[in-house]
Coordinates of N, CA and C in Angstrom, one line a residue:
Chain A
D129 N -2.8 -21.5 -0.7 CA -2.7 -20.3 -1.9 C -1.4 -19.2 -1.1
G130 N -0.7 -18.8 -2.1 CA 0.0 -17.9 -1.9 C -0.6 -16.5 -1.1
G131 N 0.1 -16.3 -0.7 CA -0.6 -14.7 -0.1 C 0.9 -14.1 1.6
I132 N 0.4 -13.3 2.4 CA 1.4 -12.7 3.0 C 0.6 -12.7 4.1
T133 N 0.8 -13.5 5.3 CA 0.0 -13.4 6.7 C 0.6 -12.7 7.8
Q134 N -0.3 -12.1 8.3 CA 0.2 -11.1 9.6 C -0.3 -11.4 10.4
S135 N 0.2 -11.4 11.8 CA 0.0 -11.9 12.9 C 0.6 -11.1 14.4
P136 N 0.2 -10.5 15.3 CA -1.5 -10.7 15.3 C -2.2 -10.0 14.8
K137 N -3.5 -10.2 14.4 CA -4.4 -9.0 14.5 C -4.8 -7.6 14.9
Y138 N -4.8 -8.3 16.4 CA -4.8 -7.2 17.6 C -4.0 -7.5 18.2
L139 N -3.3 -6.3 18.8 CA -2.3 -6.7 20.1 C -2.4 -5.3 20.9
F140 N -2.2 -5.3 21.8 CA -2.4 -4.6 23.0 C -1.2 -4.2 23.8
R141 N -0.8 -2.9 24.1 CA 0.9 -3.2 24.5 C 0.9 -1.8 25.9
K142 N 1.5 -2.3 26.9 CA 1.6 -1.1 27.9 C 2.5 -0.3 27.2
E143 N 2.5 0.5 27.7 CA 3.7 2.1 27.8 C 5.2 1.6 28.4
G144 N 6.3 1.6 27.1 CA 7.8 1.2 27.5 C 7.6 -0.5 27.6
Q145 N 6.8 -1.2 26.8 CA 7.0 -2.5 26.2 C 7.5 -2.1 24.7
N146 N 8.2 -3.4 24.7 CA 8.7 -3.8 23.2 C 7.4 -4.7 22.7
V147 N 7.1 -4.4 21.4 CA 6.0 -5.9 20.8 C 6.5 -5.9 19.4
T148 N 6.4 -7.3 19.5 CA 7.0 -7.6 17.7 C 5.8 -8.0 16.7
L149 N 5.6 -7.7 15.4 CA 5.0 -7.8 14.3 C 5.0 -8.9 13.3
S150 N 4.3 -10.2 13.1 CA 5.4 -11.4 12.5 C 4.2 -11.0 11.1
C151 N 5.3 -11.0 10.3 CA 5.1 -11.3 8.7 C 6.0 -11.8 8.0
E152 N 4.8 -13.2 7.6 CA 5.1 -14.4 6.9 C 4.9 -14.0 5.2
Q153 N 5.8 -14.6 4.5 CA 5.0 -14.3 2.7 C 5.3 -16.0 2.3
N154 N 4.6 -16.7 1.4 CA 5.1 -17.4 0.5 C 5.1 -17.2 -0.6
L155 N 5.6 -16.2 -1.4 CA 4.8 -15.9 -2.8 C 6.7 -15.9 -3.5
N156 N 7.1 -16.2 -2.5 CA 8.7 -16.3 -3.0 C 9.3 -14.8 -3.5
H157 N 8.9 -14.1 -3.1 CA 9.1 -12.3 -3.3 C 10.3 -12.0 -2.5
D158 N 11.1 -11.2 -3.2 CA 12.8 -10.8 -2.7 C 12.3 -9.8 -1.4
A159 N 11.3 -8.5 -2.2 CA 11.3 -7.7 -1.5 C 10.3 -7.8 -0.6
M160 N 10.7 -6.7 1.0 CA 9.6 -6.5 2.0 C 9.1 -5.5 2.6
Y161 N 8.2 -5.3 2.6 CA 7.8 -3.5 3.5 C 7.0 -3.9 4.4
W162 N 7.0 -2.5 5.3 CA 6.8 -2.4 6.6 C 5.9 -1.0 6.6
Y163 N 4.9 -1.0 6.4 CA 3.8 0.6 6.5 C 3.0 0.8 7.6
R164 N 3.1 2.0 8.3 CA 2.3 2.7 9.3 C 1.0 3.3 8.5
Q165 N -0.1 2.8 8.8 CA -1.7 3.7 8.8 C -2.2 4.3 9.6
D166 N -2.1 5.5 9.5 CA -2.8 6.2 11.0 C -4.3 6.4 10.1
P167 N -5.0 6.7 11.1 CA -6.8 6.9 10.7 C -7.2 8.1 10.4
G168 N -7.6 7.5 8.7 CA -8.2 8.5 7.9 C -6.6 9.0 6.8
Q169 N -5.6 8.4 7.2 CA -4.3 8.6 6.9 C -3.7 7.6 5.6
G170 N -2.7 8.5 4.5 CA -2.2 7.2 4.0 C -1.3 6.4 4.2
L171 N -0.3 6.3 3.7 CA 0.7 4.9 4.2 C 1.9 5.5 4.3
R172 N 2.6 5.0 5.5 CA 4.1 5.9 5.5 C 5.4 4.5 5.7
L173 N 6.0 4.7 4.9 CA 7.0 3.3 4.8 C 7.6 3.1 6.4
I174 N 8.0 2.5 6.8 CA 8.7 2.1 7.4 C 10.2 1.8 7.3
Y175 N 10.4 0.3 7.1 CA 11.5 0.1 6.5 C 10.8 -1.4 5.6
Y176 N 12.2 -1.2 4.5 CA 12.3 -2.3 3.6 C 13.4 -3.4 3.2
S177 N 13.3 -4.4 2.6 CA 14.2 -5.0 2.9 C 14.3 -5.6 1.2
Q178 N 15.4 -5.6 0.5 CA 14.9 -6.0 -1.1 C 16.2 -7.2 -1.0
I179 N 16.8 -8.0 0.2 CA 17.1 -9.3 0.1 C 17.3 -9.9 1.5
V180 N 17.7 -10.9 1.4 CA 17.8 -11.6 2.9 C 18.8 -10.6 3.5
N181 N 19.2 -10.5 5.0 CA 20.5 -10.0 5.6 C 20.4 -8.2 5.2
D182 N 19.4 -8.0 4.7 CA 19.8 -6.4 4.2 C 18.6 -5.6 4.2
F183 N 18.4 -4.7 4.7 CA 16.9 -4.0 4.7 C 17.4 -2.1 4.8
Q184 N 16.7 -1.3 4.5 CA 17.3 -0.2 4.6 C 15.6 0.9 5.2
K185 N 16.5 1.6 5.9 CA 15.1 3.2 6.4 C 14.3 3.3 5.7
G186 N 13.3 3.6 6.4 CA 12.1 4.2 5.4 C 11.5 6.1 5.5
D187 N 10.7 6.2 5.4 CA 10.1 7.5 6.0 C 10.5 8.3 7.5
I188 N 9.9 6.8 8.4 CA 9.6 7.0 9.8 C 10.2 5.8 10.2
A189 N 11.6 5.3 11.0 CA 11.7 4.3 11.1 C 12.6 4.6 12.8
E190 N 12.3 5.9 12.9 CA 12.6 6.0 14.4 C 11.7 4.9 15.5
G191 N 12.3 4.7 16.3 CA 11.7 3.8 17.3 C 11.2 2.1 16.6
Y192 N 11.4 2.2 15.2 CA 11.4 0.3 15.5 C 12.2 -0.2 14.7
S193 N 12.3 -1.5 14.5 CA 13.5 -2.6 14.5 C 12.5 -3.7 13.4
V194 N 13.8 -4.1 12.8 CA 13.4 -5.3 12.0 C 14.8 -6.0 11.3
S195 N 14.5 -7.1 10.8 CA 15.3 -8.3 10.7 C 14.9 -8.8 9.4
R196 N 16.0 -9.4 8.6 CA 15.3 -10.6 7.7 C 16.3 -11.3 7.5
E197 N 16.1 -12.8 8.6 CA 17.3 -13.7 8.7 C 17.1 -15.1 7.4
K198 N 15.5 -14.8 7.1 CA 15.1 -15.9 5.9 C 13.9 -15.1 4.9
K199 N 13.9 -15.3 3.7 CA 13.6 -14.8 2.8 C 11.7 -14.5 3.0
E200 N 11.2 -15.3 3.4 CA 9.8 -15.6 4.0 C 9.2 -14.6 5.2
S201 N 10.6 -14.1 5.6 CA 9.8 -13.7 7.1 C 10.9 -12.1 7.4
F202 N 9.4 -11.3 7.8 CA 10.4 -9.8 8.1 C 9.4 -9.1 9.2
P203 N 9.9 -9.6 10.2 CA 9.0 -9.3 11.8 C 9.9 -7.5 12.0
L204 N 8.6 -7.1 12.8 CA 9.0 -5.6 12.7 C 8.4 -5.6 14.0
T205 N 9.7 -4.8 14.9 CA 9.6 -4.7 16.5 C 8.9 -3.2 17.0
V206 N 8.5 -2.9 17.4 CA 8.2 -1.9 17.6 C 8.8 -1.3 19.4
T207 N 9.3 -0.3 19.7 CA 10.3 -0.2 20.6 C 9.5 0.6 21.3
S208 N 10.0 0.7 22.8 CA 9.4 1.3 23.7 C 9.8 3.0 23.2
A209 N 10.7 2.9 22.3 CA 11.0 4.5 22.0 C 10.4 5.3 20.6
Q210 N 9.5 4.5 20.3 CA 8.3 5.0 19.6 C 7.2 5.7 20.2
K211 N 7.2 6.9 20.2 CA 6.4 7.5 21.0 C 5.1 7.3 20.9
N212 N 4.5 7.4 19.7 CA 2.9 6.8 19.8 C 2.3 6.2 18.2
P213 N 2.7 5.0 19.4 CA 2.7 3.5 18.3 C 1.4 3.1 18.1
T214 N 0.4 3.8 18.6 CA -0.8 2.9 18.3 C -1.4 3.3 16.7
A215 N -1.4 2.6 15.5 CA -1.8 2.4 14.3 C -2.4 1.3 13.8
F216 N -2.6 1.2 12.5 CA -2.5 -0.3 11.8 C -1.1 -0.4 10.9
Y217 N -0.6 -1.6 10.9 CA 0.6 -1.8 10.0 C 0.0 -2.9 9.6
L218 N 1.1 -2.3 8.1 CA 0.9 -3.3 6.9 C 2.5 -3.6 6.5
C219 N 2.4 -5.0 6.2 CA 3.5 -5.7 5.6 C 3.0 -6.2 4.2
A220 N 3.9 -5.6 3.0 CA 4.0 -6.1 1.8 C 4.9 -6.9 1.4
S221 N 4.5 -7.4 0.0 CA 5.9 -8.1 -0.5 C 5.5 -7.7 -1.9
S222 N 6.8 -7.8 -2.2 CA 6.8 -7.6 -4.4 C 7.9 -8.0 -5.1
T223 N 7.9 -8.8 -6.0 CA 8.8 -9.2 -6.9 C 10.1 -8.0 -6.9
G224 N 11.2 -8.6 -6.6 CA 12.6 -7.6 -6.6 C 12.9 -6.5 -8.1
T225 N 14.5 -6.0 -7.8 CA 13.7 -5.6 -8.9 C 14.4 -6.5 -10.3
L226 N 14.3 -7.6 -10.0 CA 14.3 -8.4 -11.7 C 12.8 -8.1 -12.3
K227 N 11.7 -7.9 -11.5 CA 10.5 -7.8 -11.9 C 10.2 -6.1 -11.8
I228 N 10.7 -5.1 -12.8 CA 10.0 -3.5 -11.7 C 9.1 -3.3 -11.9
T229 N 8.0 -4.4 -12.9 CA 6.6 -3.8 -12.7 C 5.6 -4.4 -12.4
G230 N 5.8 -5.4 -11.1 CA 5.4 -5.7 -10.5 C 4.3 -5.4 -9.4
E231 N 3.3 -5.5 -8.6 CA 2.8 -4.9 -7.7 C 3.1 -5.0 -6.1
L232 N 2.5 -4.3 -5.8 CA 2.6 -5.1 -4.5 C 1.6 -5.6 -3.4
F233 N 2.0 -6.8 -2.9 CA 0.9 -7.8 -2.3 C 0.8 -7.1 -0.9
F234 N -0.2 -7.2 -0.2 CA -0.3 -6.7 1.3 C -0.9 -7.9 2.0
G235 N -0.6 -7.6 3.1 CA -0.9 -8.8 4.5 C -2.0 -7.8 5.2
E236 N -3.7 -8.5 5.7 CA -4.5 -8.4 6.4 C -4.1 -7.2 7.3
G237 N -2.9 -6.5 7.7 CA -2.6 -5.7 8.8 C -3.1 -6.0 10.0
S238 N -1.9 -5.2 10.8 CA -1.7 -6.0 12.7 C -2.4 -4.3 13.1
R239 N -3.3 -4.1 13.9 CA -4.1 -3.3 15.0 C -2.6 -3.2 15.9
L240 N -2.2 -2.0 16.4 CA -1.5 -2.3 17.7 C -1.6 -0.8 18.8
T241 N -2.8 -1.3 19.4 CA -2.9 0.1 20.2 C -2.3 -0.2 21.8
V242 N -1.3 1.0 22.2 CA -1.1 1.4 23.2 C -1.9 1.5 24.5
L243 N -2.2 1.0 25.3 CA -2.8 1.2 26.8 C -2.2 2.5 27.5
Chain B
G289 N 12.1 14.6 -6.0 CA 11.2 12.7 -5.6 C 10.1 12.8 -6.5
D290 N 10.1 11.3 -6.7 CA 8.6 11.0 -7.1 C 7.0 11.1 -5.9
S291 N 6.1 11.2 -6.8 CA 4.9 12.0 -5.8 C 3.6 11.2 -6.8
V292 N 2.4 10.9 -6.0 CA 1.6 11.0 -6.2 C 0.3 12.1 -5.7
T293 N 0.0 12.4 -6.7 CA -1.3 13.4 -6.1 C -2.7 12.5 -6.3
Q294 N -3.7 12.5 -5.6 CA -5.3 12.6 -5.9 C -6.0 13.5 -5.0
M295 N -7.3 13.6 -5.6 CA -8.3 13.8 -5.8 C -8.7 13.6 -4.3
E296 N -8.9 14.9 -2.7 CA -9.0 15.0 -1.8 C -11.0 14.4 -1.8
G297 N -10.8 13.1 -0.4 CA -11.9 13.3 -0.6 C -13.1 13.4 0.5
P298 N -14.0 13.4 1.4 CA -14.8 11.9 0.9 C -15.6 12.7 -0.3
V299 N -15.1 11.5 -1.5 CA -16.8 11.9 -2.6 C -18.1 10.8 -2.0
T300 N -19.3 11.4 -2.4 CA -20.0 10.6 -1.8 C -21.0 10.3 -3.2
L301 N -21.4 9.4 -3.5 CA -22.5 8.9 -4.8 C -23.7 8.6 -4.4
S302 N -24.5 8.3 -4.9 CA -25.6 7.6 -5.2 C -25.6 6.7 -6.2
E303 N -26.3 5.1 -5.5 CA -26.0 3.9 -6.5 C -26.4 4.3 -7.7
E304 N -25.5 3.9 -8.8 CA -25.3 3.7 -10.1 C -24.7 5.3 -10.7
A305 N -24.3 6.1 -10.2 CA -23.7 7.1 -10.4 C -22.2 6.7 -11.1
F306 N -22.0 7.4 -11.8 CA -20.6 7.6 -12.6 C -19.3 7.7 -11.5
L307 N -18.3 7.1 -11.8 CA -17.5 7.6 -10.7 C -16.1 8.2 -11.7
T308 N -15.2 8.7 -10.9 CA -13.7 9.3 -11.2 C -13.3 10.2 -10.1
I309 N -12.2 9.7 -10.3 CA -11.5 9.9 -9.4 C -9.9 10.1 -10.3
N310 N -9.4 11.2 -9.1 CA -8.4 11.7 -10.3 C -7.1 11.6 -9.7
C311 N -5.8 10.9 -10.8 CA -4.3 11.0 -10.1 C -3.8 11.3 -11.1
T312 N -3.0 12.1 -10.5 CA -1.7 12.9 -11.0 C -0.6 12.3 -10.7
Y313 N 0.6 11.7 -11.2 CA 1.8 11.8 -10.6 C 3.1 12.9 -11.4
T314 N 4.0 12.5 -10.6 CA 5.7 12.9 -11.0 C 6.6 11.8 -11.1
A315 N 7.2 11.8 -12.1 CA 8.2 10.6 -11.5 C 9.1 10.5 -13.0
T316 N 10.5 10.4 -12.8 CA 11.4 10.1 -13.8 C 11.2 8.9 -14.7
G317 N 11.5 9.1 -16.3 CA 11.5 7.7 -16.6 C 9.5 7.1 -17.1
Y318 N 9.5 6.0 -17.0 CA 8.4 4.9 -17.0 C 8.2 4.5 -15.8
P319 N 7.2 4.9 -14.9 CA 6.9 4.2 -13.8 C 6.1 2.7 -14.1
S320 N 5.5 2.2 -12.7 CA 4.4 1.3 -13.1 C 3.2 2.3 -12.5
L321 N 1.8 2.2 -12.7 CA 1.2 2.6 -12.1 C -0.5 1.7 -11.4
F322 N -0.5 2.1 -10.3 CA -1.5 1.1 -9.5 C -2.7 1.8 -9.3
W323 N -3.8 1.1 -8.5 CA -4.9 1.4 -7.9 C -4.9 0.4 -7.2
Y324 N -5.2 0.5 -5.9 CA -5.4 -0.4 -4.9 C -6.6 0.2 -4.0
V325 N -7.8 -0.9 -3.5 CA -8.7 -0.2 -3.1 C -8.5 -1.3 -1.7
Q326 N -8.5 -0.2 -0.6 CA -8.9 -1.0 1.3 C -10.3 -1.0 1.5
Y327 N -10.7 -1.8 2.0 CA -11.9 -1.7 2.8 C -11.7 -2.2 4.3
P328 N -12.7 -1.6 5.5 CA -12.2 -1.1 6.6 C -11.5 -2.4 7.3
G329 N -10.8 -1.9 7.9 CA -10.3 -2.9 8.5 C -9.3 -3.8 8.3
E330 N -9.0 -3.4 7.0 CA -8.2 -4.7 6.0 C -7.2 -4.0 5.3
G331 N -6.2 -5.2 4.7 CA -5.1 -4.7 4.2 C -5.8 -4.0 2.5
L332 N -4.5 -3.7 1.7 CA -4.9 -2.9 0.2 C -4.8 -4.1 -0.6
Q333 N -5.8 -4.0 -1.0 CA -6.2 -5.0 -2.6 C -5.8 -4.6 -3.6
L334 N -4.7 -5.1 -4.7 CA -4.7 -4.6 -5.9 C -6.0 -4.9 -7.1
L335 N -6.6 -3.4 -7.4 CA -7.6 -3.4 -8.1 C -7.0 -3.5 -9.8
L336 N -6.0 -2.5 -10.0 CA -5.6 -2.7 -11.2 C -4.1 -2.3 -11.7
K337 N -3.6 -2.2 -12.9 CA -2.7 -1.3 -13.4 C -2.4 -1.3 -14.4
A338 N -1.6 -0.4 -14.4 CA -0.7 -0.4 -16.3 C 1.0 -0.2 -16.3
T339 N 1.5 -0.6 -16.9 CA 3.4 -0.5 -16.7 C 3.8 0.1 -18.2
K340 N 3.1 0.2 -18.3 CA 3.5 1.4 -20.1 C 2.5 2.2 -20.4
A341 N 3.1 3.6 -21.3 CA 2.1 4.5 -21.9 C 0.8 3.9 -22.5
D342 N -0.5 4.2 -22.4 CA -1.9 4.1 -23.2 C -2.0 2.9 -22.8
D343 N -1.7 2.1 -21.9 CA -2.0 0.7 -21.1 C -3.4 1.3 -20.4
K344 N -4.7 0.0 -20.7 CA -5.8 0.2 -19.6 C -5.9 -0.9 -19.0
G345 N -6.2 -0.4 -17.5 CA -5.8 -1.3 -16.2 C -7.7 -1.4 -16.8
S346 N -8.1 -2.8 -16.3 CA -9.6 -3.0 -16.0 C -10.0 -4.1 -14.8
N347 N -10.4 -3.8 -13.8 CA -10.6 -4.8 -13.6 C -12.4 -4.8 -12.6
K348 N -13.6 -5.5 -12.4 CA -14.9 -5.3 -11.6 C -15.5 -4.1 -12.4
G349 N -15.3 -4.0 -13.6 CA -15.8 -2.5 -14.0 C -15.3 -1.0 -13.8
F350 N -13.8 -1.8 -12.8 CA -13.1 0.2 -12.8 C -12.2 0.1 -14.1
E351 N -12.0 1.0 -14.8 CA -10.7 1.0 -15.4 C -10.0 2.2 -15.1
A352 N -8.4 2.6 -15.6 CA -7.9 3.8 -15.4 C -6.9 3.2 -17.1
T353 N -6.5 5.1 -17.6 CA -5.6 4.7 -19.2 C -4.5 5.2 -18.1
Y354 N -3.1 4.7 -18.9 CA -1.9 5.4 -18.3 C -1.9 6.5 -19.3
R355 N -1.5 7.8 -18.9 CA -1.7 9.2 -19.7 C -0.3 9.4 -19.5
K356 N 0.8 9.2 -20.2 CA 2.4 9.7 -20.3 C 2.3 11.4 -20.4
E357 N 1.8 11.7 -21.7 CA 1.7 13.3 -21.9 C 0.8 13.9 -20.5
T358 N 0.1 13.3 -19.8 CA -0.5 14.6 -18.7 C -0.1 14.1 -17.3
T359 N 0.5 12.7 -17.6 CA 1.1 12.5 -16.5 C -0.1 12.2 -15.4
S360 N -1.2 11.1 -15.9 CA -2.3 10.9 -15.1 C -2.8 9.2 -15.4
F361 N -3.6 9.0 -14.1 CA -4.3 7.8 -14.1 C -5.6 7.5 -13.8
H362 N -6.4 8.3 -14.0 CA -8.0 8.4 -13.5 C -8.3 7.1 -13.3
L363 N -8.9 6.7 -12.5 CA -9.7 5.5 -12.2 C -11.1 5.9 -12.2
E364 N -12.0 5.3 -13.1 CA -13.3 5.4 -13.2 C -14.1 4.3 -13.6
K365 N -15.5 4.4 -13.2 CA -16.4 3.5 -13.0 C -17.8 4.0 -13.3
G366 N -18.5 2.8 -14.3 CA -19.9 3.7 -15.3 C -21.0 3.4 -14.0
S367 N -21.3 2.9 -13.1 CA -22.2 2.8 -12.2 C -21.6 2.1 -10.9
V368 N -21.7 3.2 -9.9 CA -21.3 2.2 -8.7 C -22.4 1.2 -7.9
Q369 N -22.0 1.0 -7.2 CA -22.6 0.1 -6.2 C -22.1 0.4 -4.7
V370 N -23.1 0.4 -3.6 CA -22.7 0.3 -2.7 C -21.6 -0.9 -2.1
S371 N -21.4 -1.0 -2.4 CA -20.1 -2.3 -1.9 C -18.8 -1.6 -2.8
D372 N -18.8 -0.9 -3.6 CA -17.5 0.0 -4.0 C -17.4 0.8 -3.1
S373 N -18.0 0.8 -1.6 CA -17.6 2.5 -0.7 C -16.2 1.6 -0.3
A374 N -15.3 2.2 -0.3 CA -13.8 2.0 0.4 C -13.1 3.2 0.0
V375 N -11.6 2.7 1.0 CA -10.5 3.9 0.4 C -9.7 3.6 -1.0
Y376 N -9.7 4.6 -2.2 CA -8.9 3.8 -3.4 C -8.0 5.0 -3.1
F377 N -6.4 3.9 -3.5 CA -5.2 4.6 -3.2 C -4.3 4.5 -5.2
C378 N -4.2 5.5 -5.1 CA -3.3 5.5 -6.4 C -1.8 5.3 -5.9
A379 N -1.1 4.3 -7.0 CA 0.2 4.5 -6.5 C 1.3 4.1 -8.0
L380 N 2.8 4.0 -7.4 CA 3.3 4.3 -8.5 C 4.6 3.2 -7.8
R381 N 5.5 2.6 -8.9 CA 6.6 1.8 -8.4 C 7.6 2.4 -9.7
D382 N 8.5 2.6 -9.1 CA 9.6 3.9 -9.9 C 10.1 2.8 -11.5
N383 N 10.7 3.7 -12.0 CA 11.8 3.4 -13.0 C 12.7 2.2 -12.9
Y384 N 13.0 2.6 -11.5 CA 14.0 1.5 -11.2 C 14.1 -0.4 -10.3
G385 N 11.9 0.1 -10.0 CA 11.5 -1.0 -9.5 C 11.9 -1.0 -7.9
Q386 N 12.2 -0.2 -7.5 CA 12.9 -0.1 -6.1 C 11.9 0.4 -5.0
N387 N 11.4 1.3 -5.4 CA 10.2 2.5 -5.1 C 9.3 2.2 -5.0
F388 N 7.9 2.0 -4.0 CA 6.5 2.3 -4.2 C 6.2 3.3 -3.8
V389 N 4.8 4.9 -4.6 CA 4.9 5.8 -3.9 C 3.3 5.5 -4.1
F390 N 2.6 6.0 -2.5 CA 1.2 6.1 -2.2 C 0.4 7.7 -2.5
G391 N -0.2 7.9 -3.4 CA -1.2 9.1 -3.2 C -1.7 8.9 -1.9
P392 N -2.5 10.1 -0.9 CA -3.2 10.0 -0.1 C -4.3 8.9 0.5
G393 N -4.8 8.5 -0.4 CA -6.3 7.7 -0.6 C -7.4 9.1 -0.6
T394 N -8.5 8.1 -1.4 CA -9.5 8.7 -1.6 C -10.8 7.8 -0.9
R395 N -11.7 8.5 -0.1 CA -12.9 7.7 0.4 C -14.2 7.8 -0.1
L396 N -14.3 6.6 -1.0 CA -15.7 6.8 -1.6 C -16.5 6.1 -0.5
S397 N -17.8 6.9 -0.6 CA -19.4 6.2 0.0 C -19.8 6.6 -1.1
V398 N -21.0 5.1 -1.2 CA -22.1 4.9 -2.1 C -23.0 4.7 -1.6
L399 N -24.6 5.5 -1.7 CA -25.7 6.1 -0.9 C -26.7 4.6 -1.9
P400 N -27.3 4.0 -0.9 CA -28.4 3.5 -1.5 C -29.3 4.6 -2.4

């Protein structure tokens, strides 16, 4: 079955450490996204990528970095510069601008806790 | 910029009650509209969508109609079940297909 796989599901980090969250999709989608969700809150866009080797900052990119070397993969690194990284992180993908009515498909999420 | 507004929760209903969650949007042109559902500890799942004015999206007893004249996409269900307890997000995809905008979410609790 096609879908989006995020790993790990749970991650604990000590202060000052960088961590990388994995996101892989086999839907052949051009566009991929990372969102952050805090308890009881909505979604905030961190980064997105419409095509391989290109990505743009979202609303809360500070303290995060991404890469898009392959169409299927869009890893997110939470750096030590992110002051409050404890949150639920969601990866998503969609058809690109070739089909502008397509929906977002989401992974199951990764919960990061800073100790 | 584009925006989505939805009713504040939490919404608490008894089983078999009628559900309405209001959603209105601001956008240029003709965005596509979506309702997503999120169960505890999980990602978001698409519940239904509509891509042009007067379209009705439906799934699992839920319905929403794309009303261009009132810029609304209200979610309705005639008889809710305990298993419908979740957070519901209204969203739009802009006219150019690049950006998705989400509402803040509405938490629904259905009591037996």
